[in-house]
Amino acid sequence: MSKVHEYIRTKIEKGEKLHFTLIDPDRVNVDELEKTSKSLVEAGTDAFMIGGSLAVTPEEASLTAKILKEHGLPVIVFPGNINCLTPHADAVFFMILMNSLEPYYLIQAHVQAAPIIAKYKLEPLPTAYLVIGLETTVAHVGRIHPIPRSRPEIVGAYALAAEMLGLKYIYLEAGSGATEPVSPVFPQIVKKYTKLTTIIGGGIRSIEPVKELTKSGADIIVTGTIVEEDLELARKIIRAVKSKDF
Ligand code: 1GP
């Protein structure tokens, strides 16, 4: 029942850091996806995520999931909204956008999505989603209540609340295409206060932040945009996450 969660837990318990590749079904070149994704699997990515904040149709989500499923790795929906759900994925990050001011992203989307997730038999991965970067589509769409960069203890308090609510994952998001990734101080404080599995994404375009973030407690590193911009660099980042030299 909890196949994807177990897959992730087992790797983390063995001391591995994980890398997930995010594919936006609205932006992907479907004709090249088979080849591109194969090359990311060869580099060592551990799972695929599919989703985007805007303009993803259910048909695009399904087609993308079907192609990615061929590799035998988990395909996880990373929903901008319920339009990203597809029965062709294995699991879904069932995410509370904790620092949103909009009730829809705090609970109403979940009420809409839950019966569909049950019908599609997707495994829900209960996740706290915190958007840190502000100059991004997700921050605008999600009506974000900003977290001051100089106050990491606020992120610690969100993480503690998430754990007390029974959530298992926390996703610290700079936002797709952000100019810089989240500060390593944030995963550090999450680890200080909780046992949540920590996912970091947004704005990762080089190896340096990967090293810093994994050293600071990130369990899973997500890259998306770099796959579209520079596939070879995306492969290098994956190899850096999977290398044990941190
Ligand atoms: C976005 O964290 C992911 O939700 C990935 O971000 O596209 O900047 O890699 P990038």
Short mmCIF file of C-alpha atoms in Angstrom, two decimals, residues 13-245:
data_model
loop_
_atom_site.label_atom_id
_atom_site.label_comp_id
_atom_site.label_asym_id
_atom_site.label_seq_id
_atom_site.Cartn_x
_atom_site.Cartn_y
_atom_site.Cartn_z
CA GLU A 13 17.82 4.42 6.05
CA LYS A 14 20.75 3.03 4.03
CA GLY A 15 22.33 6.51 4.20
CA GLU A 16 21.54 7.47 0.60
CA LYS A 17 20.65 10.95 -0.57
CA LEU A 18 17.93 10.94 -3.20
CA HIS A 19 17.43 12.90 -6.38
CA PHE A 20 14.02 13.43 -7.97
CA THR A 21 13.52 14.87 -11.46
CA LEU A 22 10.56 17.19 -11.95
CA ILE A 23 8.94 17.18 -15.37
CA ASP A 24 6.38 19.88 -16.15
CA PRO A 25 3.86 18.28 -18.54
CA ASP A 26 3.01 21.71 -19.97
CA ARG A 27 6.63 22.48 -20.92
CA VAL A 28 8.08 19.11 -21.78
CA ASN A 29 8.94 18.09 -25.32
CA VAL A 30 7.00 14.83 -25.42
CA ASP A 31 8.82 13.56 -28.52
CA GLU A 32 12.15 13.74 -26.69
CA LEU A 33 10.95 12.70 -23.25
CA GLU A 34 11.69 9.00 -23.64
CA LYS A 35 15.31 9.68 -24.53
CA THR A 36 15.81 12.53 -22.04
CA SER A 37 14.33 10.59 -19.14
CA LYS A 38 16.39 7.50 -20.00
CA SER A 39 19.55 9.56 -19.76
CA LEU A 40 18.45 10.91 -16.32
CA VAL A 41 17.75 7.38 -15.11
CA GLU A 42 21.22 6.32 -16.27
CA ALA A 43 22.73 9.23 -14.31
CA GLY A 44 20.99 7.89 -11.17
CA THR A 45 17.79 9.88 -10.53
CA ASP A 46 15.63 7.99 -8.01
CA ALA A 47 12.13 9.04 -9.08
CA PHE A 48 10.16 11.31 -11.39
CA MET A 49 7.76 14.01 -10.28
CA ILE A 50 5.20 15.49 -12.64
CA GLY A 51 3.46 18.81 -12.18
CA GLY A 52 3.42 22.55 -12.69
CA SER A 53 1.72 25.64 -11.28
CA LEU A 54 -0.05 26.67 -14.49
CA ALA A 55 -1.58 25.26 -17.67
CA VAL A 56 -1.15 21.50 -17.13
CA THR A 57 -4.02 19.54 -18.68
CA PRO A 58 -5.03 16.10 -17.31
CA GLU A 59 -4.22 14.67 -20.76
CA GLU A 60 -0.67 16.08 -20.66
CA ALA A 61 -0.19 14.77 -17.11
CA SER A 62 -1.33 11.27 -18.17
CA LEU A 63 0.81 11.16 -21.30
CA THR A 64 3.89 12.31 -19.36
CA ALA A 65 3.28 9.77 -16.57
CA LYS A 66 2.84 6.92 -19.07
CA ILE A 67 6.15 7.68 -20.77
CA LEU A 68 8.04 8.03 -17.47
CA LYS A 69 6.54 4.83 -16.01
CA GLU A 70 8.42 2.82 -18.63
CA HIS A 71 11.64 3.21 -16.57
CA GLY A 72 10.23 1.34 -13.58
CA LEU A 73 11.00 4.20 -11.15
CA PRO A 74 8.24 5.78 -9.03
CA VAL A 75 6.25 8.51 -10.76
CA ILE A 76 4.87 10.98 -8.23
CA VAL A 77 2.36 13.72 -8.95
CA PHE A 78 3.53 17.07 -7.63
CA PRO A 79 0.24 18.88 -8.01
CA GLY A 80 -0.10 22.57 -8.77
CA ASN A 81 -3.80 21.76 -8.60
CA ILE A 82 -6.19 18.85 -9.17
CA ASN A 83 -5.70 19.10 -12.95
CA CYS A 84 -2.27 17.44 -12.46
CA LEU A 85 -3.77 14.20 -11.08
CA THR A 86 -3.51 11.14 -13.29
CA PRO A 87 -4.20 7.43 -12.67
CA HIS A 88 -0.98 6.63 -14.56
CA ALA A 89 1.24 7.83 -11.68
CA ASP A 90 2.12 5.76 -8.60
CA ALA A 91 1.81 8.34 -5.83
CA VAL A 92 1.01 11.96 -5.11
CA PHE A 93 2.60 14.48 -2.79
CA PHE A 94 -0.54 15.27 -0.77
CA MET A 95 0.68 18.72 0.17
CA ILE A 96 -0.56 21.38 2.54
CA LEU A 97 0.79 24.72 1.34
CA MET A 98 1.43 25.70 4.95
CA ASN A 99 2.42 29.33 4.41
CA SER A 100 -0.47 30.18 2.12
CA LEU A 101 -3.11 32.71 3.08
CA GLU A 102 -5.61 30.99 0.80
CA PRO A 103 -7.97 28.39 2.36
CA TYR A 104 -8.15 26.55 -0.96
CA TYR A 105 -4.47 25.53 -0.71
CA LEU A 106 -4.74 24.78 3.02
CA ILE A 107 -7.65 22.31 2.83
CA GLN A 108 -10.23 22.84 0.07
CA ALA A 109 -8.05 21.50 -2.74
CA HIS A 110 -7.48 18.40 -0.61
CA VAL A 111 -11.22 17.85 -0.18
CA GLN A 112 -11.61 18.08 -3.97
CA ALA A 113 -8.63 15.83 -4.62
CA ALA A 114 -9.04 13.08 -2.01
CA PRO A 115 -11.93 11.17 -3.67
CA ILE A 116 -10.12 11.35 -7.04
CA ILE A 117 -6.85 10.12 -5.48
CA ALA A 118 -8.79 7.21 -3.95
CA LYS A 119 -10.43 6.40 -7.30
CA TYR A 120 -7.08 6.53 -9.11
CA LYS A 121 -5.49 4.39 -6.34
CA LEU A 122 -2.58 6.83 -5.98
CA GLU A 123 -0.47 6.50 -2.85
CA PRO A 124 -0.69 9.77 -0.88
CA LEU A 125 2.60 11.04 0.58
CA PRO A 126 1.57 13.47 3.36
CA THR A 127 3.70 16.57 2.84
CA ALA A 128 4.13 20.04 4.29
CA TYR A 129 4.89 22.44 1.46
CA LEU A 130 6.64 25.71 2.31
CA VAL A 131 7.31 28.27 -0.39
CA ILE A 132 10.35 30.36 0.50
CA GLY A 133 11.18 32.10 -2.82
CA LEU A 134 8.81 34.95 -3.61
CA GLU A 135 9.58 35.96 -7.22
CA THR A 136 8.03 32.78 -8.60
CA THR A 137 4.80 31.54 -10.14
CA VAL A 138 4.08 29.23 -7.21
CA ALA A 139 4.36 32.15 -4.75
CA HIS A 140 1.87 34.18 -6.75
CA VAL A 141 -0.60 31.38 -7.40
CA GLY A 142 -0.34 30.10 -3.82
CA ARG A 143 -0.88 33.51 -2.14
CA ILE A 144 2.20 33.10 -0.03
CA HIS A 145 2.72 34.62 3.40
CA PRO A 146 6.48 35.36 3.20
CA ILE A 147 8.98 33.83 5.61
CA PRO A 148 11.80 36.30 6.41
CA ARG A 149 15.17 34.91 5.30
CA SER A 150 16.72 36.09 8.55
CA ARG A 151 14.26 34.11 10.72
CA PRO A 152 14.89 30.39 10.08
CA GLU A 153 13.28 29.55 13.43
CA ILE A 154 9.92 30.26 11.75
CA VAL A 155 10.62 27.39 9.35
CA GLY A 156 11.48 25.28 12.41
CA ALA A 157 8.08 26.08 13.92
CA TYR A 158 6.26 25.16 10.67
CA ALA A 159 8.20 21.88 10.55
CA LEU A 160 7.32 21.05 14.13
CA ALA A 161 3.65 21.81 13.45
CA ALA A 162 3.77 19.59 10.35
CA GLU A 163 5.21 16.70 12.35
CA MET A 164 2.63 17.15 15.09
CA LEU A 165 -0.08 16.99 12.42
CA GLY A 166 1.31 13.61 11.33
CA LEU A 167 2.85 14.71 8.02
CA LYS A 168 5.93 12.74 6.91
CA TYR A 169 7.64 15.00 4.39
CA ILE A 170 8.51 18.67 4.22
CA TYR A 171 9.23 20.31 0.88
CA LEU A 172 11.22 23.56 1.09
CA GLU A 173 10.57 25.31 -2.19
CA ALA A 174 12.48 28.22 -3.73
CA GLY A 175 10.10 28.03 -6.72
CA SER A 176 10.69 26.64 -10.17
CA GLY A 177 13.25 28.74 -12.03
CA ALA A 178 14.15 30.73 -8.88
CA THR A 179 17.37 32.74 -9.11
CA GLU A 180 18.81 30.92 -6.08
CA PRO A 181 17.99 27.82 -4.05
CA VAL A 182 16.77 27.93 -0.44
CA SER A 183 19.41 28.63 2.19
CA PRO A 184 21.01 25.54 3.85
CA VAL A 185 19.98 27.05 7.19
CA PHE A 186 16.41 25.91 6.52
CA PRO A 187 17.01 22.12 6.20
CA GLN A 188 19.37 22.43 9.16
CA ILE A 189 16.65 23.81 11.40
CA VAL A 190 14.08 21.26 10.16
CA LYS A 191 16.48 18.46 11.16
CA LYS A 192 17.16 20.10 14.51
CA TYR A 193 13.48 20.02 15.47
CA THR A 194 11.93 17.06 13.55
CA LYS A 195 12.42 13.71 11.85
CA LEU A 196 10.59 14.83 8.70
CA THR A 197 12.02 13.70 5.38
CA THR A 198 13.31 16.94 3.89
CA ILE A 199 12.89 17.71 0.21
CA ILE A 200 14.56 20.76 -1.36
CA GLY A 201 13.82 22.18 -4.78
CA GLY A 202 13.82 25.31 -6.88
CA GLY A 203 16.69 27.19 -8.50
CA ILE A 204 19.29 24.40 -8.32
CA ARG A 205 21.54 24.83 -11.35
CA SER A 206 24.98 23.79 -10.09
CA ILE A 207 26.73 21.27 -7.88
CA GLU A 208 27.80 23.63 -5.05
CA PRO A 209 24.35 24.17 -3.47
CA VAL A 210 23.70 20.42 -3.70
CA LYS A 211 26.71 19.73 -1.51
CA GLU A 212 25.74 22.41 1.00
CA LEU A 213 22.09 21.38 1.13
CA THR A 214 22.74 17.66 1.54
CA LYS A 215 25.32 18.37 4.24
CA SER A 216 22.74 20.53 5.98
CA GLY A 217 20.13 17.78 6.18
CA ALA A 218 18.33 17.66 2.82
CA ASP A 219 17.27 14.06 2.11
CA ILE A 220 15.91 14.63 -1.39
CA ILE A 221 17.06 17.15 -4.00
CA VAL A 222 14.70 18.09 -6.82
CA THR A 223 15.68 19.61 -10.15
CA GLY A 224 13.36 20.56 -13.00
CA THR A 225 14.30 23.58 -15.12
CA ILE A 226 17.91 22.49 -15.60
CA VAL A 227 16.71 19.41 -17.51
CA GLU A 228 15.17 21.75 -20.10
CA GLU A 229 18.19 24.11 -20.08
CA ASP A 230 21.21 21.80 -19.95
CA LEU A 231 20.73 18.03 -19.82
CA GLU A 232 24.43 17.30 -19.26
CA LEU A 233 24.52 19.62 -16.22
CA ALA A 234 21.33 17.99 -14.93
CA ARG A 235 23.12 14.61 -15.13
CA LYS A 236 26.14 16.03 -13.26
CA ILE A 237 23.88 17.34 -10.48
CA ILE A 238 22.25 13.91 -10.16
CA ARG A 239 25.66 12.24 -9.92
CA ALA A 240 26.70 14.77 -7.27
CA VAL A 241 23.62 13.96 -5.17
CA LYS A 242 24.25 10.22 -5.51
CA SER A 243 27.98 10.39 -4.78
CA LYS A 244 28.88 9.68 -1.18
CA ASP A 245 31.47 12.44 -0.81
#
